[in-house]
mmCIF file of C-alpha atoms in Angstrom:
data_model
loop_
_atom_site.group_PDB
_atom_site.id
_atom_site.type_symbol
_atom_site.label_atom_id
_atom_site.label_comp_id
_atom_site.label_asym_id
_atom_site.label_seq_id
_atom_site.Cartn_x
_atom_site.Cartn_y
_atom_site.Cartn_z
ATOM 1 C CA UNK A 1 -23.937 23.315 -4.675
ATOM 2 C CA UNK A 2 -24.514 19.556 -4.662
ATOM 3 C CA UNK A 3 -22.344 19.086 -7.753
ATOM 4 C CA UNK A 4 -19.496 21.087 -6.216
ATOM 5 C CA UNK A 5 -19.763 19.110 -2.987
ATOM 6 C CA UNK A 6 -19.333 15.969 -5.103
ATOM 7 C CA UNK A 7 -16.368 17.504 -6.932
ATOM 8 C CA UNK A 8 -14.612 18.232 -3.650
ATOM 9 C CA UNK A 9 -15.538 14.855 -2.158
ATOM 10 C CA UNK A 10 -14.234 13.127 -5.269
ATOM 11 C CA UNK A 11 -10.898 14.907 -4.872
ATOM 12 C CA UNK A 12 -10.658 13.745 -1.251
ATOM 13 C CA UNK A 13 -11.474 10.133 -2.113
ATOM 14 C CA UNK A 14 -9.029 10.156 -5.007
ATOM 15 C CA UNK A 15 -6.316 11.373 -2.668
ATOM 16 C CA UNK A 16 -7.215 8.853 0.030
ATOM 17 C CA UNK A 17 -7.088 5.789 -2.224
ATOM 18 C CA UNK A 18 -3.740 6.972 -3.574
ATOM 19 C CA UNK A 19 -2.134 7.143 -0.139
ATOM 20 C CA UNK A 20 -2.447 10.788 0.925
ATOM 21 C CA UNK A 21 -1.986 11.389 4.662
ATOM 22 C CA UNK A 22 -4.897 12.759 6.687
ATOM 23 C CA UNK A 23 -3.253 16.146 7.288
ATOM 24 C CA UNK A 24 -2.728 16.481 3.554
ATOM 25 C CA UNK A 25 -6.309 15.492 2.725
ATOM 26 C CA UNK A 26 -7.698 18.009 5.187
ATOM 27 C CA UNK A 27 -5.393 20.826 4.138
ATOM 28 C CA UNK A 28 -6.941 23.971 2.694
ATOM 29 C CA UNK A 29 -8.604 23.415 -0.708
ATOM 30 C CA UNK A 30 -7.023 19.993 -1.129
ATOM 31 C CA UNK A 31 -6.721 18.576 -4.633
ATOM 32 C CA UNK A 32 -4.605 15.509 -5.519
ATOM 33 C CA UNK A 33 -2.910 17.269 -8.436
ATOM 34 C CA UNK A 34 -0.828 20.363 -7.748
ATOM 35 C CA UNK A 35 -1.269 23.500 -9.806
ATOM 36 C CA UNK A 36 -4.162 25.458 -8.284
ATOM 37 C CA UNK A 37 -7.041 23.388 -9.673
ATOM 38 C CA UNK A 38 -9.678 25.104 -7.535
ATOM 39 C CA UNK A 39 -8.379 28.522 -8.604
ATOM 40 C CA UNK A 40 -9.157 27.678 -12.214
ATOM 41 C CA UNK A 41 -12.280 25.657 -11.392
ATOM 42 C CA UNK A 42 -13.653 27.357 -8.256
ATOM 43 C CA UNK A 43 -16.030 25.730 -5.824
ATOM 44 C CA UNK A 44 -19.366 27.255 -4.896
ATOM 45 C CA UNK A 45 -18.797 29.574 -1.867
ATOM 46 C CA UNK A 46 -20.483 27.332 0.728
ATOM 47 C CA UNK A 47 -18.500 24.291 -0.398
ATOM 48 C CA UNK A 48 -15.337 26.360 -0.648
ATOM 49 C CA UNK A 49 -15.767 27.367 2.998
ATOM 50 C CA UNK A 50 -15.801 23.692 3.956
ATOM 51 C CA UNK A 51 -12.727 23.041 1.800
ATOM 52 C CA UNK A 52 -10.838 25.758 3.682
ATOM 53 C CA UNK A 53 -11.409 23.942 6.984
ATOM 54 C CA UNK A 54 -14.680 25.145 8.516
ATOM 55 C CA UNK A 55 -15.024 21.662 10.051
ATOM 56 C CA UNK A 56 -11.832 22.299 12.055
ATOM 57 C CA UNK A 57 -13.060 25.591 13.466
ATOM 58 C CA UNK A 58 -16.525 24.491 14.560
ATOM 59 C CA UNK A 59 -17.999 22.075 17.063
ATOM 60 C CA UNK A 60 -21.564 20.878 17.724
ATOM 61 C CA UNK A 61 -24.137 22.415 17.790
ATOM 62 C CA UNK A 62 -22.656 24.444 14.918
ATOM 63 C CA UNK A 63 -21.745 21.129 13.312
ATOM 64 C CA UNK A 64 -25.009 19.439 12.362
ATOM 65 C CA UNK A 65 -25.794 16.421 10.206
ATOM 66 C CA UNK A 66 -29.121 17.832 9.088
ATOM 67 C CA UNK A 67 -29.272 16.463 5.544
ATOM 68 C CA UNK A 68 -28.399 19.626 3.618
ATOM 69 C CA UNK A 69 -25.460 18.751 1.393
ATOM 70 C CA UNK A 70 -23.036 21.353 2.772
ATOM 71 C CA UNK A 71 -23.933 20.651 6.400
ATOM 72 C CA UNK A 72 -23.659 16.884 5.892
ATOM 73 C CA UNK A 73 -20.278 17.205 4.171
ATOM 74 C CA UNK A 74 -19.000 19.478 6.922
ATOM 75 C CA UNK A 75 -20.265 17.091 9.615
ATOM 76 C CA UNK A 76 -18.639 14.067 7.972
ATOM 77 C CA UNK A 77 -15.310 15.869 7.675
ATOM 78 C CA UNK A 78 -15.581 17.040 11.278
ATOM 79 C CA UNK A 79 -15.925 13.396 12.351
ATOM 80 C CA UNK A 80 -13.012 12.338 10.130
ATOM 81 C CA UNK A 81 -10.826 15.147 11.463
ATOM 82 C CA UNK A 82 -11.591 14.424 15.111
ATOM 83 C CA UNK A 83 -11.006 10.662 15.078
ATOM 84 C CA UNK A 84 -8.158 8.200 14.682
ATOM 85 C CA UNK A 85 -10.028 5.144 13.408
ATOM 86 C CA UNK A 86 -12.933 4.230 11.141
ATOM 87 C CA UNK A 87 -15.063 3.132 14.093
ATOM 88 C CA UNK A 88 -14.417 6.200 16.237
ATOM 89 C CA UNK A 89 -15.199 8.595 13.399
ATOM 90 C CA UNK A 90 -18.296 6.717 12.292
ATOM 91 C CA UNK A 91 -19.756 6.877 15.790
ATOM 92 C CA UNK A 92 -18.995 10.591 15.972
ATOM 93 C CA UNK A 93 -20.766 11.099 12.645
ATOM 94 C CA UNK A 94 -23.965 9.185 13.320
ATOM 95 C CA UNK A 95 -24.263 10.331 16.930
ATOM 96 C CA UNK A 96 -24.683 13.897 15.716
ATOM 97 C CA UNK A 97 -28.251 12.775 15.129
ATOM 98 C CA UNK A 98 -30.759 14.345 12.751
ATOM 99 C CA UNK A 99 -30.036 12.884 9.274
ATOM 100 C CA UNK A 100 -27.554 10.424 10.741
ATOM 101 C CA UNK A 101 -27.547 7.919 7.867
ATOM 102 C CA UNK A 102 -26.547 10.603 5.347
ATOM 103 C CA UNK A 103 -23.716 11.879 7.539
ATOM 104 C CA UNK A 104 -22.555 8.328 8.171
ATOM 105 C CA UNK A 105 -22.644 7.444 4.478
ATOM 106 C CA UNK A 106 -20.527 10.455 3.504
ATOM 107 C CA UNK A 107 -18.079 9.771 6.314
ATOM 108 C CA UNK A 108 -17.930 6.085 5.391
ATOM 109 C CA UNK A 109 -16.935 6.775 1.796
ATOM 110 C CA UNK A 110 -13.943 8.891 2.751
ATOM 111 C CA UNK A 111 -12.931 6.917 5.831
ATOM 112 C CA UNK A 112 -13.283 3.635 3.946
ATOM 113 C CA UNK A 113 -10.991 4.931 1.209
ATOM 114 C CA UNK A 114 -8.517 6.164 3.819
ATOM 115 C CA UNK A 115 -8.466 3.268 6.328
ATOM 116 C CA UNK A 116 -9.244 0.460 3.877
ATOM 117 C CA UNK A 117 -11.350 -2.635 4.468
ATOM 118 C CA UNK A 118 -9.091 -3.754 7.295
ATOM 119 C CA UNK A 119 -9.845 -0.546 9.148
ATOM 120 C CA UNK A 120 -13.553 -1.391 9.405
ATOM 121 C CA UNK A 121 -14.273 -3.441 12.550
ATOM 122 C CA UNK A 122 -14.758 -7.116 11.692
ATOM 123 C CA UNK A 123 -17.821 -7.359 13.928
ATOM 124 C CA UNK A 124 -19.425 -4.655 11.764
ATOM 125 C CA UNK A 125 -18.459 -6.374 8.527
ATOM 126 C CA UNK A 126 -19.898 -9.713 9.678
ATOM 127 C CA UNK A 127 -23.349 -8.149 10.060
ATOM 128 C CA UNK A 128 -23.311 -6.372 6.690
ATOM 129 C CA UNK A 129 -26.291 -7.318 4.503
ATOM 130 C CA UNK A 130 -25.342 -8.598 1.020
ATOM 131 C CA UNK A 131 -21.691 -8.493 2.019
ATOM 132 C CA UNK A 132 -20.527 -10.880 -0.728
ATOM 133 C CA UNK A 133 -22.291 -8.880 -3.441
ATOM 134 C CA UNK A 134 -20.841 -5.617 -2.148
ATOM 135 C CA UNK A 135 -17.353 -7.123 -2.000
ATOM 136 C CA UNK A 136 -17.736 -8.403 -5.570
ATOM 137 C CA UNK A 137 -18.644 -4.941 -6.838
ATOM 138 C CA UNK A 138 -15.801 -3.409 -4.838
ATOM 139 C CA UNK A 139 -13.272 -5.831 -6.301
ATOM 140 C CA UNK A 140 -14.469 -5.131 -9.851
ATOM 141 C CA UNK A 141 -14.298 -1.374 -9.313
ATOM 142 C CA UNK A 142 -10.828 -1.735 -7.815
ATOM 143 C CA UNK A 143 -9.695 -3.790 -10.804
ATOM 144 C CA UNK A 144 -11.055 -1.257 -13.277
ATOM 145 C CA UNK A 145 -9.518 1.583 -11.296
ATOM 146 C CA UNK A 146 -6.107 -0.092 -11.250
ATOM 147 C CA UNK A 147 -6.064 -0.858 -14.977
ATOM 148 C CA UNK A 148 -3.486 1.577 -16.312
ATOM 149 C CA UNK A 149 -4.003 3.162 -19.718
ATOM 150 C CA UNK A 150 -0.323 3.226 -20.607
ATOM 151 C CA UNK A 151 -1.085 4.302 -24.176
ATOM 152 C CA UNK A 152 -2.325 7.647 -22.863
ATOM 153 C CA UNK A 153 1.000 8.223 -21.122
ATOM 154 C CA UNK A 154 3.060 7.049 -24.072
ATOM 155 C CA UNK A 155 1.411 9.753 -26.191
ATOM 156 C CA UNK A 156 3.675 12.190 -24.329
ATOM 157 C CA UNK A 157 6.903 10.496 -25.420
ATOM 158 C CA UNK A 158 7.117 12.105 -28.897
ATOM 159 C CA UNK A 159 5.964 15.414 -27.393
ATOM 160 C CA UNK A 160 8.748 15.449 -24.799
ATOM 161 C CA UNK A 161 11.292 14.358 -27.405
ATOM 162 C CA UNK A 162 10.173 17.152 -29.732
ATOM 163 C CA UNK A 163 10.492 19.695 -26.920
ATOM 164 C CA UNK A 164 14.051 18.571 -26.248
ATOM 165 C CA UNK A 165 13.301 16.927 -22.893
ATOM 166 C CA UNK A 166 15.729 14.069 -23.477
ATOM 167 C CA UNK A 167 18.519 12.589 -21.321
ATOM 168 C CA UNK A 168 21.649 14.711 -21.375
ATOM 169 C CA UNK A 169 20.087 17.625 -23.230
ATOM 170 C CA UNK A 170 18.478 19.558 -20.419
ATOM 171 C CA UNK A 171 15.616 21.790 -21.448
ATOM 172 C CA UNK A 172 15.506 23.400 -24.838
ATOM 173 C CA UNK A 173 15.792 27.176 -24.268
ATOM 174 C CA UNK A 174 13.819 27.887 -27.418
ATOM 175 C CA UNK A 175 10.767 25.873 -26.395
ATOM 176 C CA UNK A 176 10.772 24.525 -22.848
ATOM 177 C CA UNK A 177 10.121 27.895 -21.255
ATOM 178 C CA UNK A 178 7.121 28.525 -23.500
ATOM 179 C CA UNK A 179 3.453 28.256 -22.647
ATOM 180 C CA UNK A 180 3.043 25.139 -24.796
ATOM 181 C CA UNK A 181 5.680 23.190 -22.901
ATOM 182 C CA UNK A 182 4.209 24.228 -19.570
ATOM 183 C CA UNK A 183 0.767 23.131 -20.681
ATOM 184 C CA UNK A 184 2.114 19.736 -21.734
ATOM 185 C CA UNK A 185 3.700 19.288 -18.299
ATOM 186 C CA UNK A 186 0.404 20.080 -16.577
ATOM 187 C CA UNK A 187 -1.445 17.751 -18.931
ATOM 188 C CA UNK A 188 1.050 14.968 -18.214
ATOM 189 C CA UNK A 189 0.539 15.355 -14.470
ATOM 190 C CA UNK A 190 -3.228 15.110 -14.876
ATOM 191 C CA UNK A 191 -2.890 12.108 -17.178
ATOM 192 C CA UNK A 192 -0.856 10.244 -14.558
ATOM 193 C CA UNK A 193 -4.015 10.286 -12.433
ATOM 194 C CA UNK A 194 -6.700 9.911 -15.086
ATOM 195 C CA UNK A 195 -4.858 7.028 -16.780
ATOM 196 C CA UNK A 196 -4.677 5.194 -13.443
ATOM 197 C CA UNK A 197 -0.884 5.216 -13.227
ATOM 198 C CA UNK A 198 -0.694 6.421 -9.609
ATOM 199 C CA UNK A 199 0.041 3.456 -7.365
ATOM 200 C CA UNK A 200 -0.878 3.466 -3.646
ATOM 201 C CA UNK A 201 2.307 2.779 -1.713
ATOM 202 C CA UNK A 202 4.450 4.549 0.892
ATOM 203 C CA UNK A 203 6.362 6.728 -1.559
ATOM 204 C CA UNK A 204 7.906 8.758 1.299
ATOM 205 C CA UNK A 205 10.272 5.837 1.992
ATOM 206 C CA UNK A 206 11.342 5.607 -1.635
ATOM 207 C CA UNK A 207 13.662 8.634 -1.874
ATOM 208 C CA UNK A 208 16.884 6.627 -2.098
ATOM 209 C CA UNK A 209 15.417 4.140 -4.566
ATOM 210 C CA UNK A 210 14.128 6.904 -6.843
ATOM 211 C CA UNK A 211 17.520 8.610 -6.679
ATOM 212 C CA UNK A 212 19.269 5.457 -7.854
ATOM 213 C CA UNK A 213 17.018 5.214 -10.908
ATOM 214 C CA UNK A 214 17.653 8.874 -11.704
ATOM 215 C CA UNK A 215 21.441 8.580 -11.540
ATOM 216 C CA UNK A 216 21.857 5.095 -13.053
ATOM 217 C CA UNK A 217 20.284 4.716 -16.540
ATOM 218 C CA UNK A 218 21.258 1.036 -16.728
ATOM 219 C CA UNK A 219 19.254 0.327 -13.575
ATOM 220 C CA UNK A 220 16.236 2.051 -15.099
ATOM 221 C CA UNK A 221 16.557 0.098 -18.343
ATOM 222 C CA UNK A 222 16.085 -3.172 -16.444
ATOM 223 C CA UNK A 223 13.044 -1.956 -14.467
ATOM 224 C CA UNK A 224 9.720 -3.780 -14.717
ATOM 225 C CA UNK A 225 6.291 -2.207 -15.199
ATOM 226 C CA UNK A 226 5.451 -1.997 -11.493
ATOM 227 C CA UNK A 227 8.762 -0.314 -10.719
ATOM 228 C CA UNK A 228 8.126 2.265 -13.443
ATOM 229 C CA UNK A 229 4.675 2.862 -12.009
ATOM 230 C CA UNK A 230 6.111 3.388 -8.538
ATOM 231 C CA UNK A 231 8.695 5.757 -9.988
ATOM 232 C CA UNK A 232 6.071 7.883 -11.753
ATOM 233 C CA UNK A 233 3.941 7.870 -8.604
ATOM 234 C CA UNK A 234 6.910 8.956 -6.507
ATOM 235 C CA UNK A 235 7.656 11.974 -8.698
ATOM 236 C CA UNK A 236 3.979 12.966 -8.849
ATOM 237 C CA UNK A 237 3.616 12.767 -5.064
ATOM 238 C CA UNK A 238 6.864 14.665 -4.405
ATOM 239 C CA UNK A 239 5.623 17.360 -6.779
ATOM 240 C CA UNK A 240 2.602 17.919 -4.540
ATOM 241 C CA UNK A 241 4.872 19.001 -1.682
ATOM 242 C CA UNK A 242 7.659 20.466 -3.817
ATOM 243 C CA UNK A 243 5.885 22.092 -6.733
ATOM 244 C CA UNK A 244 8.032 22.077 -9.844
ATOM 245 C CA UNK A 245 9.760 18.772 -9.045
ATOM 246 C CA UNK A 246 8.011 16.876 -11.831
ATOM 247 C CA UNK A 247 8.768 19.682 -14.283
ATOM 248 C CA UNK A 248 12.456 19.333 -13.386
ATOM 249 C CA UNK A 249 12.315 15.576 -13.950
ATOM 250 C CA UNK A 250 10.694 16.140 -17.343
ATOM 251 C CA UNK A 251 13.162 18.848 -18.379
ATOM 252 C CA UNK A 252 16.118 16.691 -17.313
ATOM 253 C CA UNK A 253 14.884 13.950 -19.639
ATOM 254 C CA UNK A 254 14.288 11.490 -16.807
ATOM 255 C CA UNK A 255 10.582 11.059 -17.542
ATOM 256 C CA UNK A 256 11.356 10.642 -21.240
ATOM 257 C CA UNK A 257 13.748 7.840 -20.308
ATOM 258 C CA UNK A 258 11.055 6.222 -18.142
ATOM 259 C CA UNK A 259 8.569 6.401 -21.021
ATOM 260 C CA UNK A 260 11.109 4.906 -23.423
ATOM 261 C CA UNK A 261 11.633 1.927 -21.119
ATOM 262 C CA UNK A 262 7.870 1.587 -20.778
ATOM 263 C CA UNK A 263 7.482 1.623 -24.569
ATOM 264 C CA UNK A 264 10.031 -1.181 -24.864
ATOM 265 C CA UNK A 265 8.115 -3.235 -22.306
ATOM 266 C CA UNK A 266 4.845 -2.710 -24.157
ATOM 267 C CA UNK A 267 6.139 -3.350 -27.667
ATOM 268 C CA UNK A 268 8.559 -6.128 -26.779
#
């Protein structure tokens, strides 16, 4: 149960640091990668009940921060759901009483990832013990988390070329509809996250920009690394709401073109 609570919490934090909106984070059985992850890797029933929104349907005294992992997780999410700021939610969490520090710690992880450092009241931060040490560790973790393993992504370039996912070719009828091709698409989506390629920015305002790169190959060829990262992030995030979008981009050869430009940047 504790491990599954951590699995679910990890998914929420991963989504929060990568710019997911609160409604999306708190949607039923949220996972930052589309494709029914929890169907293939199910949560323990008590944790699954929380992931389906038990914290939205209950109020104190049913919501209790009593220290048990499921109850504490549910209480922290209840506070996050019923607040509009880090401070408001934190006070809701700890004022449930009982094992208040546990509830507050769980809430703080998710809310901190969602609201960012600037969302934590300055008068709270000023009184934080060992603040400089904590900030140092946070900066190092952030740096490590933002270091992109581009080599992992470039491993897909020869795979997509072999499958016929190249500009102007469309998908190869003999292979692209097969199980192997589908598995490679799913693996690519997961690698975007595990390789650290997803960049936290407001991708919802990038529709026109992404469209220009799709329709103008010469524009894409002059793109820098950060632009390519934003482009990959955009398609991954759109795919969450419009499942199959990334597959279409792969089959159209657009992602292959992006990877080719990336390879040129990396090899000079």
